[in-house]
Amino acid sequence: MDNELTALGIIFTEFYYWVTVVFMFLIHVGFCVYEVGASRYKNHTHTLMKNTMVIPLVTVTFFFFGWWIYFAFVNGPWIIGPLVDAPFATPWSELMGTHMGGAPQEGGVLTADDTAFWARINGVFWAAFLLFSWTAASIVSGAVIERIRPSAFWVLAVVIGSFTWIIDASWGWSWNGWMVQKLGYHDAYASGVIHAIAGGFALGVLLVLGPRIGKFAADGTPRNINPHNPWLVTIGLFLIYTGFWGFYVACNIPIIDVYGPAMLDVPDKTFFSATNIYLQPTTLSAITFNFLMSLSGGLMAAYLISDGDAFWTYSGGLAGIIGASSGNDLYHPIQAMLIGAGGAILAYKMHFWVERKFKIDDAVGAVAVHGYAGFYGIVVAGFMLWGYPSSPFEGYAPITPWGNFLGALIMFFVLGFFPALIVSKILHAMGKLRIPREIELVGLDINYETQRAVDAAEVARAIREEAG
Amino acid sequence: MSTGLVDNWLNLDTFGAIYPFVGSEGFLTILGLIFWFGWHVWQHQKESTEFKGDIENITKQGGPGKVLDDEGSREAKDSIGS
């Protein structure tokens, strides 16, 4: 920080991530609004609090172990190499606190290079990843509303938010993850590393949790439990779209000398650029084109296929972005639009088919919009970007259909579906997964509602007495 | 008495960690983990108590069907302003 240009570069990077974090906060605001709109009146307070408490619980656990996992697990560990040291990311590291970048404490494991590099970037970089963690947990939250015990959901939220998703990021969403090195896995804006895993996780929970009472007729025919307030749902989804911008921008590294010693180390050449998480050059312009075009493709297709249903049109917009996100750093905008349209159609069709066939009650279509569209997005990117290098560094596998397909299976099933199934079965066996039947019938907010009625009667009586 | 390593801002270029009680990070981590884990345990106990109370409340009111009927008539009264 001893010259203006270096200081500007560092503080710009710090500020860049900070702005993305604030934008991404809107994703969570949107999820809260959306879930309250989608749930019935008798469950509002518990539904809201279930999602709200994801914020602190995933935050503290991401501080305690999530951030360290991201750096430590890039080799598996023990898939292609051992656990990697990440002394700047442990909760007891001095770099996980207010730090000016000077020499580290004596007797510690940090070097002067560690403190100089991480002092200003660690908190904002941590927070950018953390907001992804909230999103992963929040996606699951919507699917399980109105019958899961909040305490059980919060355990599951920590499992996906601070454990399994960040393992997948370490493996397939870092410049040196083993999936990138060996499979050529490419998922620039997280079709798989956030959405497919969260969809798979939600499906695993739903299989054990079961449907809401009244969702299916005796012969298995599904009934519609409509959102109590469709306008809140649409406002929530609009907010999620807005936060999604921040998500896309947070997926990039804003400025780096691609030929510099920290990267390719090519003598006598300089090329400053934004890069994606794999350190491949890209531009904000590219992802702005593709974000909007894939959103549009998704909205247009979903509007037609759902006959203008507001809930599914908005959800289709999300599925459009999610379906194209793996390759949205490289696609042409028209490709992004068409791929996005495919994601929306797939999500819509698959949601109702799975609901009818397997009696899965996914209250908000989260498995479809995030899981199936995310899976599709990874697979399509494998074909569309076939032969592209997966990394600027030598020795990495190129992008292939089979590499990305295997990656999609790892995201959806290995790190999403199966961990959720196992943890849910344990909670179920302990009788801790689902709320008691009587409470589900009358609504989780029964105590508030009873108290509200008592309060209202008391106030009415007092007013009547005042009136004489 | 000073809780931190900062006693002036003149040597800023040499400063590392500047929060109070530098060196206590391990202890703070243990405290933090206890707070987090304890929260889950306490919340679970409170939730179980709440559900038990809810079920008693529902039973006292005549069962889920009666509660739903009462709720329905209350909402109907609310909607017509009585």
Coordinates of C-alpha atoms in Angstrom, one line a residue:
Chain A
M1 CA 0.0 0.0 0.0
D2 CA 3.0 2.3 -0.6
N3 CA 2.0 3.6 -4.0
E4 CA -1.3 4.9 -5.4
L5 CA -1.6 2.4 -8.2
T6 CA -1.1 -0.7 -6.1
A7 CA -3.4 0.7 -3.4
L8 CA -6.1 1.5 -6.0
G9 CA -5.9 -2.0 -7.4
I10 CA -6.2 -3.6 -3.9
I11 CA -9.0 -1.3 -2.6
F12 CA -10.9 -1.6 -5.9
T13 CA -10.9 -5.4 -5.5
E14 CA -11.9 -5.1 -1.9
F15 CA -14.7 -2.7 -2.8
Y16 CA -15.8 -4.8 -5.8
Y17 CA -16.5 -7.9 -3.6
W18 CA -18.1 -5.8 -1.0
V19 CA -20.6 -4.4 -3.5
T20 CA -21.4 -7.9 -4.8
V21 CA -22.1 -9.0 -1.2
V22 CA -24.6 -6.2 -0.7
F23 CA -26.4 -7.1 -4.0
M24 CA -26.4 -10.8 -3.1
F25 CA -28.1 -10.0 0.2
L26 CA -31.2 -9.3 -2.0
I27 CA -31.3 -13.0 -2.9
H28 CA -32.0 -13.8 0.7
V29 CA -34.5 -11.0 1.1
G30 CA -36.2 -12.4 -2.0
F31 CA -36.2 -15.9 -0.7
C32 CA -37.8 -14.7 2.6
V33 CA -40.5 -12.7 0.8
Y34 CA -41.1 -15.6 -1.7
E35 CA -41.5 -18.2 1.0
V36 CA -43.9 -16.1 3.0
G37 CA -45.9 -15.6 -0.2
A38 CA -45.8 -19.3 -1.0
S39 CA -46.8 -20.5 2.4
R40 CA -50.3 -20.5 4.0
Y41 CA -51.2 -17.9 6.5
K42 CA -51.1 -20.3 9.4
N43 CA -47.4 -21.0 8.8
H44 CA -46.0 -17.5 8.0
T45 CA -44.0 -16.7 11.1
H46 CA -42.3 -20.0 11.3
T47 CA -41.6 -20.1 7.5
L48 CA -40.0 -16.6 7.7
M49 CA -37.9 -17.4 10.7
K50 CA -36.8 -20.8 9.3
N51 CA -35.2 -19.0 6.4
T52 CA -34.0 -15.9 8.3
M53 CA -32.0 -18.0 10.7
V54 CA -30.0 -19.5 7.9
I55 CA -28.2 -16.2 7.8
P56 CA -26.5 -16.4 11.2
L57 CA -26.1 -20.2 11.4
V58 CA -24.5 -20.6 8.0
T59 CA -22.4 -17.4 8.6
V60 CA -20.8 -18.6 11.9
T61 CA -20.2 -22.1 10.6
F62 CA -18.7 -20.8 7.4
F63 CA -16.4 -18.8 9.6
F64 CA -15.5 -21.8 11.7
F65 CA -14.9 -24.3 9.0
G66 CA -16.5 -23.6 5.6
W67 CA -13.8 -21.1 4.4
W68 CA -11.0 -23.4 5.4
I69 CA -12.6 -26.3 3.5
Y70 CA -12.6 -24.3 0.3
F71 CA -8.8 -24.1 0.2
A72 CA -7.9 -27.3 2.0
F73 CA -10.0 -29.7 0.0
V74 CA -8.9 -28.9 -3.6
N75 CA -7.2 -32.3 -3.9
G76 CA -10.2 -34.2 -2.5
P77 CA -8.4 -34.6 -0.1
W78 CA -6.7 -37.9 -1.1
I79 CA -8.3 -38.0 -4.6
I80 CA -5.3 -36.5 -6.3
G81 CA -3.3 -35.3 -3.3
P82 CA -3.3 -34.5 0.4
L83 CA -5.0 -31.9 2.4
V84 CA -3.7 -28.4 1.5
D85 CA -2.5 -25.9 4.2
A86 CA -4.7 -22.8 4.4
P87 CA -3.5 -21.0 7.5
F88 CA -5.2 -17.7 6.4
A89 CA -8.6 -19.4 6.5
T90 CA -8.7 -21.1 9.9
P91 CA -11.0 -19.5 12.5
W92 CA -8.0 -18.9 14.8
S93 CA -6.0 -17.2 12.1
E94 CA -5.1 -13.5 12.7
L95 CA -6.1 -13.0 9.0
M96 CA -9.7 -13.8 9.9
G97 CA -9.9 -10.4 11.7
T98 CA -9.0 -6.8 11.4
H99 CA -5.5 -6.7 9.9
M100 CA -3.4 -4.1 8.2
G101 CA -1.1 -6.5 6.3
G102 CA 2.1 -6.1 8.3
A103 CA 4.2 -8.9 9.6
P104 CA 2.4 -11.9 11.2
Q105 CA 2.6 -12.8 14.9
E106 CA 5.9 -14.5 15.9
G107 CA 5.8 -18.2 16.2
G108 CA 2.8 -18.6 13.9
V109 CA 2.5 -20.4 10.5
L110 CA 1.7 -17.4 8.4
T111 CA 4.3 -15.7 6.2
A112 CA 4.7 -12.0 5.4
D113 CA 3.4 -12.8 1.9
D114 CA 0.2 -14.3 3.4
T115 CA -0.5 -11.2 5.5
A116 CA 0.3 -8.8 2.7
F117 CA -2.0 -10.6 0.3
W118 CA -4.9 -11.6 2.5
A119 CA -5.3 -8.8 5.0
R120 CA -7.7 -6.7 2.9
I121 CA -9.2 -9.4 0.7
N122 CA -10.0 -12.2 3.1
G123 CA -13.2 -10.7 4.7
V124 CA -14.8 -9.7 1.5
F125 CA -13.8 -12.8 -0.4
W126 CA -15.1 -14.9 2.5
A127 CA -18.4 -13.0 2.5
A128 CA -18.9 -13.4 -1.3
F129 CA -18.6 -17.2 -0.9
L130 CA -20.7 -17.0 2.3
L131 CA -23.6 -15.4 0.4
F132 CA -23.4 -18.3 -2.0
S133 CA -23.7 -20.6 1.0
W134 CA -26.8 -18.9 2.2
T135 CA -28.3 -19.2 -1.3
A136 CA -27.6 -23.0 -1.3
A137 CA -29.4 -23.5 2.0
S138 CA -32.2 -21.1 1.1
I139 CA -33.0 -23.0 -2.1
V140 CA -33.6 -26.1 0.0
S141 CA -35.7 -24.1 2.5
G142 CA -38.5 -23.3 0.0
A143 CA -39.0 -26.9 -1.0
V144 CA -39.7 -28.2 2.6
I145 CA -41.9 -25.4 3.9
E146 CA -44.9 -26.1 6.2
R147 CA -43.8 -29.5 7.6
I148 CA -40.1 -29.6 8.4
R149 CA -39.0 -28.9 12.0
P150 CA -37.0 -25.7 12.0
S151 CA -34.3 -27.3 14.2
A152 CA -33.9 -30.1 11.7
F153 CA -33.8 -27.7 8.8
W154 CA -31.1 -25.6 10.4
V155 CA -28.9 -28.7 10.8
L156 CA -29.4 -29.5 7.2
A157 CA -28.7 -25.8 6.3
V158 CA -25.3 -26.0 8.0
V159 CA -24.6 -29.3 6.2
I160 CA -25.1 -27.9 2.7
G161 CA -24.2 -24.2 3.5
S162 CA -21.0 -24.8 5.3
F163 CA -20.0 -28.3 4.2
T164 CA -21.1 -30.0 1.1
W165 CA -21.5 -27.0 -1.2
I166 CA -18.1 -25.6 -0.3
I167 CA -16.5 -29.0 -0.9
D168 CA -18.0 -28.9 -4.4
A169 CA -16.6 -25.4 -4.8
S170 CA -13.2 -26.6 -3.7
W171 CA -13.4 -29.5 -6.2
G172 CA -15.0 -27.8 -9.2
W173 CA -15.1 -24.1 -8.7
S174 CA -11.6 -23.1 -7.9
W175 CA -8.6 -22.6 -10.2
N176 CA -6.8 -25.7 -8.9
G177 CA -9.7 -28.1 -7.9
W178 CA -9.2 -31.7 -8.8
M179 CA -12.4 -31.8 -11.0
V180 CA -11.0 -28.9 -13.0
Q181 CA -7.6 -30.5 -13.3
K182 CA -8.7 -34.1 -14.1
L183 CA -12.2 -33.7 -15.6
G184 CA -11.9 -30.3 -17.3
Y185 CA -15.1 -29.4 -15.3
H186 CA -16.4 -26.0 -16.3
D187 CA -19.2 -24.3 -14.4
A188 CA -18.3 -20.6 -14.5
Y189 CA -21.5 -19.2 -12.9
A190 CA -22.5 -22.1 -10.8
S191 CA -25.2 -24.1 -12.6
G192 CA -23.9 -27.1 -10.7
V193 CA -21.9 -25.9 -7.8
I194 CA -24.8 -24.0 -6.3
H195 CA -28.0 -25.0 -8.1
A196 CA -27.6 -28.7 -9.0
I197 CA -26.3 -29.5 -5.6
A198 CA -29.0 -27.5 -3.8
G199 CA -31.7 -29.2 -6.0
G200 CA -30.3 -32.6 -5.4
F201 CA -30.1 -31.9 -1.7
A202 CA -33.7 -30.7 -1.6
L203 CA -34.8 -33.9 -3.3
G204 CA -32.9 -36.0 -0.8
V205 CA -34.7 -34.2 2.1
L206 CA -38.1 -34.4 0.4
L207 CA -37.9 -38.1 -0.1
V208 CA -37.6 -38.7 3.6
L209 CA -39.8 -35.8 4.7
G210 CA -42.8 -36.7 2.6
P211 CA -45.5 -34.4 1.2
R212 CA -47.7 -31.9 3.1
I213 CA -50.9 -33.2 4.5
G214 CA -53.5 -32.8 1.7
K215 CA -51.1 -32.5 -1.1
F216 CA -52.1 -35.8 -2.7
A217 CA -55.6 -37.3 -3.0
A218 CA -56.0 -40.9 -1.9
D219 CA -55.5 -42.2 -5.4
G220 CA -52.2 -40.2 -5.6
T221 CA -53.5 -37.3 -7.7
P222 CA -51.7 -34.1 -6.7
R223 CA -53.6 -31.1 -5.5
N224 CA -52.5 -27.6 -6.0
I225 CA -51.6 -25.8 -2.7
N226 CA -51.4 -22.4 -4.2
P227 CA -49.3 -19.5 -2.9
H228 CA -51.5 -17.5 -0.4
N229 CA -50.1 -14.3 -2.0
P230 CA -48.9 -14.6 -5.6
W231 CA -47.8 -11.0 -5.6
L232 CA -45.4 -11.5 -2.7
V233 CA -44.0 -14.5 -4.6
T234 CA -43.3 -12.4 -7.7
I235 CA -41.7 -9.6 -5.8
G236 CA -39.5 -12.2 -4.0
L237 CA -38.5 -13.6 -7.4
F238 CA -37.8 -10.1 -8.7
L239 CA -35.5 -9.5 -5.7
I240 CA -33.8 -12.9 -6.4
Y241 CA -33.2 -11.8 -10.0
T242 CA -31.6 -8.5 -8.7
G243 CA -29.4 -10.4 -6.3
F244 CA -28.4 -12.8 -9.0
W245 CA -26.6 -9.9 -10.8
G246 CA -24.4 -9.6 -7.7
F247 CA -23.9 -13.3 -7.7
Y248 CA -22.6 -13.3 -11.3
V249 CA -20.3 -10.4 -10.6
A250 CA -19.0 -12.1 -7.5
C251 CA -18.1 -15.1 -9.6
N252 CA -15.4 -13.1 -11.3
I253 CA -12.0 -11.9 -10.1
P254 CA -12.1 -8.2 -11.1
I255 CA -8.6 -7.4 -12.2
I256 CA -5.5 -9.5 -12.6
D257 CA -2.4 -9.5 -14.8
V258 CA -3.0 -12.7 -16.7
Y259 CA 0.7 -12.8 -17.8
G260 CA 2.0 -11.6 -14.4
P261 CA 4.1 -13.7 -12.0
A262 CA 1.1 -14.6 -9.9
M263 CA -0.5 -16.3 -13.0
L264 CA 1.1 -17.4 -16.2
D265 CA 4.4 -15.7 -15.6
V266 CA 5.2 -14.8 -19.2
P267 CA 8.2 -12.4 -19.4
D268 CA 7.7 -9.0 -21.1
K269 CA 4.0 -9.4 -21.5
T270 CA 1.2 -7.7 -19.5
F271 CA -2.6 -8.2 -20.0
F272 CA -4.9 -7.0 -17.2
S273 CA -8.4 -8.5 -17.3
A274 CA -11.2 -9.7 -15.2
T275 CA -11.2 -13.5 -15.0
N276 CA -13.7 -16.2 -14.0
I277 CA -13.0 -18.4 -10.9
Y278 CA -10.8 -20.6 -13.1
L279 CA -8.6 -17.5 -13.9
Q280 CA -9.7 -17.6 -17.5
P281 CA -10.1 -14.1 -18.9
T282 CA -13.7 -12.8 -19.3
T283 CA -15.5 -9.5 -19.2
L284 CA -18.4 -8.1 -17.2
S285 CA -19.8 -7.1 -20.6
A286 CA -19.9 -10.8 -21.7
I287 CA -21.8 -11.9 -18.6
T288 CA -24.2 -9.0 -18.8
F289 CA -25.2 -10.0 -22.3
N290 CA -25.6 -13.6 -21.3
F291 CA -27.3 -13.0 -18.0
L292 CA -30.1 -11.0 -19.6
M293 CA -30.4 -13.1 -22.7
S294 CA -30.7 -16.4 -20.7
L295 CA -33.2 -14.7 -18.4
S296 CA -35.2 -13.6 -21.4
G297 CA -35.1 -17.0 -23.0
G298 CA -36.3 -18.6 -19.8
L299 CA -39.1 -16.1 -19.2
M300 CA -40.3 -16.4 -22.8
A301 CA -40.3 -20.2 -22.9
A302 CA -41.9 -20.5 -19.4
Y303 CA -44.6 -18.0 -20.2
L304 CA -45.7 -20.0 -23.2
I305 CA -45.4 -23.5 -21.7
S306 CA -47.2 -22.5 -18.5
D307 CA -49.9 -20.5 -20.3
G308 CA -48.8 -17.3 -18.6
D309 CA -48.9 -18.6 -15.1
A310 CA -47.0 -15.9 -13.0
F311 CA -45.3 -18.3 -10.6
W312 CA -43.9 -20.5 -13.4
T313 CA -43.0 -17.7 -15.7
Y314 CA -40.9 -16.1 -13.0
S315 CA -39.4 -19.4 -12.0
G316 CA -38.7 -20.1 -15.7
G317 CA -36.7 -16.9 -15.8
L318 CA -34.5 -18.2 -13.0
A319 CA -34.3 -21.7 -14.7
G320 CA -33.2 -19.9 -17.8
I321 CA -30.3 -18.2 -16.1
I322 CA -29.4 -21.4 -14.2
G323 CA -29.5 -23.5 -17.3
A324 CA -27.0 -21.3 -19.1
S325 CA -24.8 -20.3 -16.2
S326 CA -22.1 -23.0 -16.6
G327 CA -21.0 -21.5 -19.9
N328 CA -22.2 -17.9 -19.7
D329 CA -18.6 -16.7 -19.7
L330 CA -18.2 -17.9 -23.2
Y331 CA -21.5 -18.4 -24.9
H332 CA -22.9 -16.1 -27.6
P333 CA -25.9 -14.2 -26.2
I334 CA -28.3 -16.0 -28.6
Q335 CA -26.9 -19.3 -27.5
A336 CA -27.5 -18.3 -23.9
M337 CA -31.1 -17.3 -24.8
L338 CA -31.9 -20.7 -26.4
I339 CA -30.1 -22.7 -23.8
G340 CA -32.0 -20.7 -21.1
A341 CA -35.3 -21.5 -22.9
G342 CA -34.5 -25.2 -22.8
G343 CA -33.7 -24.9 -19.0
A344 CA -37.1 -23.4 -18.3
I345 CA -39.0 -26.0 -20.3
L346 CA -37.1 -28.8 -18.7
A347 CA -37.7 -27.5 -15.2
Y348 CA -41.5 -27.0 -15.8
K349 CA -42.0 -30.5 -17.4
M350 CA -39.8 -32.3 -15.0
H351 CA -41.5 -30.7 -11.9
F352 CA -44.9 -32.0 -12.8
W353 CA -43.7 -35.3 -14.1
V354 CA -41.8 -36.1 -10.9
E355 CA -44.7 -34.8 -8.7
R356 CA -47.1 -37.2 -10.4
K357 CA -44.8 -40.1 -10.8
F358 CA -43.0 -40.1 -7.4
K359 CA -45.4 -38.1 -5.2
I360 CA -42.7 -35.6 -4.4
D361 CA -44.2 -32.4 -2.9
D362 CA -41.7 -29.7 -3.8
A363 CA -43.6 -26.7 -2.5
V364 CA -41.9 -24.1 -4.7
G365 CA -40.4 -26.1 -7.6
A366 CA -36.9 -25.8 -6.2
V367 CA -35.7 -29.2 -7.2
A368 CA -36.8 -28.5 -10.8
V369 CA -35.7 -24.9 -11.2
H370 CA -32.3 -25.3 -9.4
G371 CA -31.6 -29.1 -9.6
Y372 CA -32.8 -30.2 -13.0
A373 CA -32.0 -26.9 -14.8
G374 CA -28.6 -26.8 -13.1
F375 CA -27.8 -30.4 -14.1
Y376 CA -28.9 -29.6 -17.6
G377 CA -26.7 -26.5 -17.6
I378 CA -23.6 -28.4 -16.8
V379 CA -24.2 -31.1 -19.4
V380 CA -25.0 -28.6 -22.1
A381 CA -21.8 -26.6 -21.4
G382 CA -19.9 -29.8 -21.8
F383 CA -21.1 -30.1 -25.3
M384 CA -21.1 -26.4 -26.2
L385 CA -17.6 -25.8 -24.9
W386 CA -16.1 -29.2 -26.0
G387 CA -12.4 -28.8 -26.5
Y388 CA -12.0 -25.4 -24.8
P389 CA -9.2 -25.4 -22.2
S390 CA -10.6 -25.6 -18.7
S391 CA -7.8 -23.5 -17.3
P392 CA -5.1 -21.1 -18.5
F393 CA -2.5 -23.4 -16.9
E394 CA -0.8 -26.3 -18.7
G395 CA -1.6 -29.9 -17.9
Y396 CA -5.4 -29.5 -17.2
A397 CA -8.0 -31.7 -18.9
P398 CA -10.0 -29.8 -21.6
I399 CA -13.7 -29.3 -21.3
T400 CA -15.6 -32.3 -22.6
P401 CA -19.2 -33.6 -22.5
W402 CA -18.2 -36.6 -20.3
G403 CA -16.1 -34.5 -17.9
N404 CA -19.0 -32.1 -17.3
F405 CA -21.6 -35.0 -17.2
L406 CA -19.5 -36.7 -14.5
G407 CA -19.3 -33.3 -12.8
A408 CA -23.1 -32.9 -12.9
L409 CA -23.5 -36.4 -11.3
I410 CA -21.1 -35.4 -8.5
M411 CA -22.8 -32.2 -7.9
F412 CA -26.4 -33.4 -7.9
F413 CA -26.0 -36.9 -6.4
V414 CA -22.7 -37.3 -4.6
L415 CA -22.6 -33.9 -2.8
G416 CA -26.3 -33.0 -2.9
F417 CA -28.8 -35.9 -2.9
F418 CA -26.9 -38.5 -0.8
P419 CA -25.7 -36.4 2.1
A420 CA -29.2 -35.0 2.4
L421 CA -30.8 -38.4 2.3
I422 CA -28.4 -39.7 5.0
V423 CA -28.8 -36.8 7.4
S424 CA -32.5 -36.7 6.9
K425 CA -32.8 -40.4 7.6
I426 CA -30.9 -39.9 10.8
L427 CA -33.1 -37.0 11.9
H428 CA -36.2 -39.0 10.9
A429 CA -35.1 -42.0 12.9
M430 CA -34.7 -39.7 15.9
G431 CA -38.2 -38.3 15.3
K432 CA -36.7 -34.9 14.8
L433 CA -37.4 -34.2 11.1
R434 CA -41.1 -33.5 10.8
I435 CA -43.4 -31.4 12.9
P436 CA -46.2 -33.3 14.8
R437 CA -49.3 -34.1 12.8
E438 CA -51.7 -32.0 14.9
I439 CA -49.5 -28.9 14.5
E440 CA -49.2 -29.4 10.8
L441 CA -53.0 -29.6 10.5
V442 CA -53.7 -26.4 12.4
G443 CA -50.5 -24.6 11.3
L444 CA -47.1 -24.0 12.9
D445 CA -48.2 -20.5 14.1
I446 CA -51.0 -21.9 16.3
N447 CA -49.5 -20.3 19.5
Y448 CA -49.2 -16.9 17.8
E449 CA -52.6 -17.1 16.4
T450 CA -54.2 -18.1 19.7
Q451 CA -52.3 -15.3 21.4
R452 CA -53.4 -12.8 18.7
A453 CA -57.0 -13.8 19.2
V454 CA -56.7 -13.3 23.0
D455 CA -54.9 -9.9 22.5
A456 CA -57.5 -8.7 20.0
A457 CA -60.4 -9.7 22.3
E458 CA -58.8 -7.9 25.3
V459 CA -58.2 -4.7 23.3
A460 CA -61.8 -4.8 21.9
R461 CA -63.1 -5.2 25.4
A462 CA -61.0 -2.2 26.6
I463 CA -62.2 0.0 23.7
R464 CA -65.8 -1.0 24.4
E465 CA -65.4 0.0 28.1
E466 CA -63.8 3.4 27.1
A467 CA -66.8 4.0 24.8
G468 CA -69.1 3.7 27.8
Chain B
M1 CA -3.4 -0.7 30.5
S2 CA -3.9 -1.5 26.8
T3 CA -6.0 -4.3 25.3
G4 CA -4.3 -4.1 21.9
L5 CA -1.0 -3.7 20.2
V6 CA -1.8 -0.2 18.9
D7 CA -0.6 2.7 20.9
N8 CA -0.3 5.2 18.0
W9 CA -1.0 5.3 14.2
L10 CA 2.5 6.5 13.2
N11 CA 3.9 3.1 12.2
L12 CA 0.9 1.9 10.2
D13 CA 2.9 0.2 7.5
T14 CA 4.2 -2.3 10.1
F15 CA 0.9 -3.1 11.7
G16 CA -0.5 -6.6 11.5
A17 CA -3.6 -7.7 13.5
I18 CA -5.1 -4.7 15.4
Y19 CA -8.1 -6.2 17.2
P20 CA -8.0 -6.4 21.0
F21 CA -6.4 -9.3 22.7
V22 CA -4.3 -10.5 19.8
G23 CA -3.1 -14.0 20.7
S24 CA -6.4 -15.2 22.1
E25 CA -7.8 -16.5 18.7
G26 CA -7.7 -20.1 19.8
F27 CA -9.7 -19.4 22.9
L28 CA -12.1 -17.2 21.0
T29 CA -12.6 -20.1 18.5
I30 CA -13.5 -22.5 21.3
L31 CA -16.0 -19.9 22.8
G32 CA -17.5 -19.4 19.4
L33 CA -18.0 -23.1 18.8
I34 CA -19.6 -23.5 22.2
F35 CA -22.0 -20.6 21.5
W36 CA -22.9 -22.1 18.1
F37 CA -23.4 -25.6 19.3
G38 CA -25.1 -24.5 22.5
W39 CA -27.6 -22.4 20.4
H40 CA -28.7 -25.5 18.5
V41 CA -29.2 -27.5 21.7
W42 CA -31.1 -24.7 23.5
Q43 CA -33.2 -23.9 20.4
H44 CA -34.1 -27.6 20.1
Q45 CA -35.2 -27.8 23.7
K46 CA -37.3 -24.6 23.3
E47 CA -38.9 -26.0 20.1
S48 CA -39.8 -29.3 21.8
T49 CA -41.4 -27.4 24.7
E50 CA -43.3 -25.1 22.2
F51 CA -44.6 -28.1 20.3
K52 CA -45.7 -29.9 23.5
G53 CA -47.5 -26.7 24.5
D54 CA -49.1 -26.4 21.1
I55 CA -50.4 -30.0 21.2
E56 CA -51.9 -29.4 24.7
N57 CA -53.5 -26.2 23.4
I58 CA -55.0 -28.0 20.4
T59 CA -56.3 -30.8 22.6
K60 CA -57.8 -28.3 25.1
Q61 CA -59.6 -26.6 22.2
G62 CA -61.2 -29.8 21.1
G63 CA -58.7 -31.2 18.6
P64 CA -57.3 -30.0 15.2
G65 CA -60.8 -30.0 13.5
K66 CA -62.3 -27.8 16.2
V67 CA -59.3 -25.4 16.0
L68 CA -59.7 -25.1 12.2
D69 CA -63.4 -24.5 12.5
D70 CA -62.9 -21.8 15.1
E71 CA -60.1 -20.2 13.0
G72 CA -62.4 -20.3 10.0
S73 CA -65.3 -18.6 11.7
R74 CA -62.9 -16.0 13.2
E75 CA -61.5 -15.2 9.8
A76 CA -65.0 -14.9 8.4
K77 CA -65.9 -12.4 11.2
D78 CA -62.7 -10.5 10.5
S79 CA -63.5 -10.3 6.8
I80 CA -67.0 -8.8 7.4
G81 CA -65.7 -6.4 10.1
S82 CA -67.6 -7.7 13.1

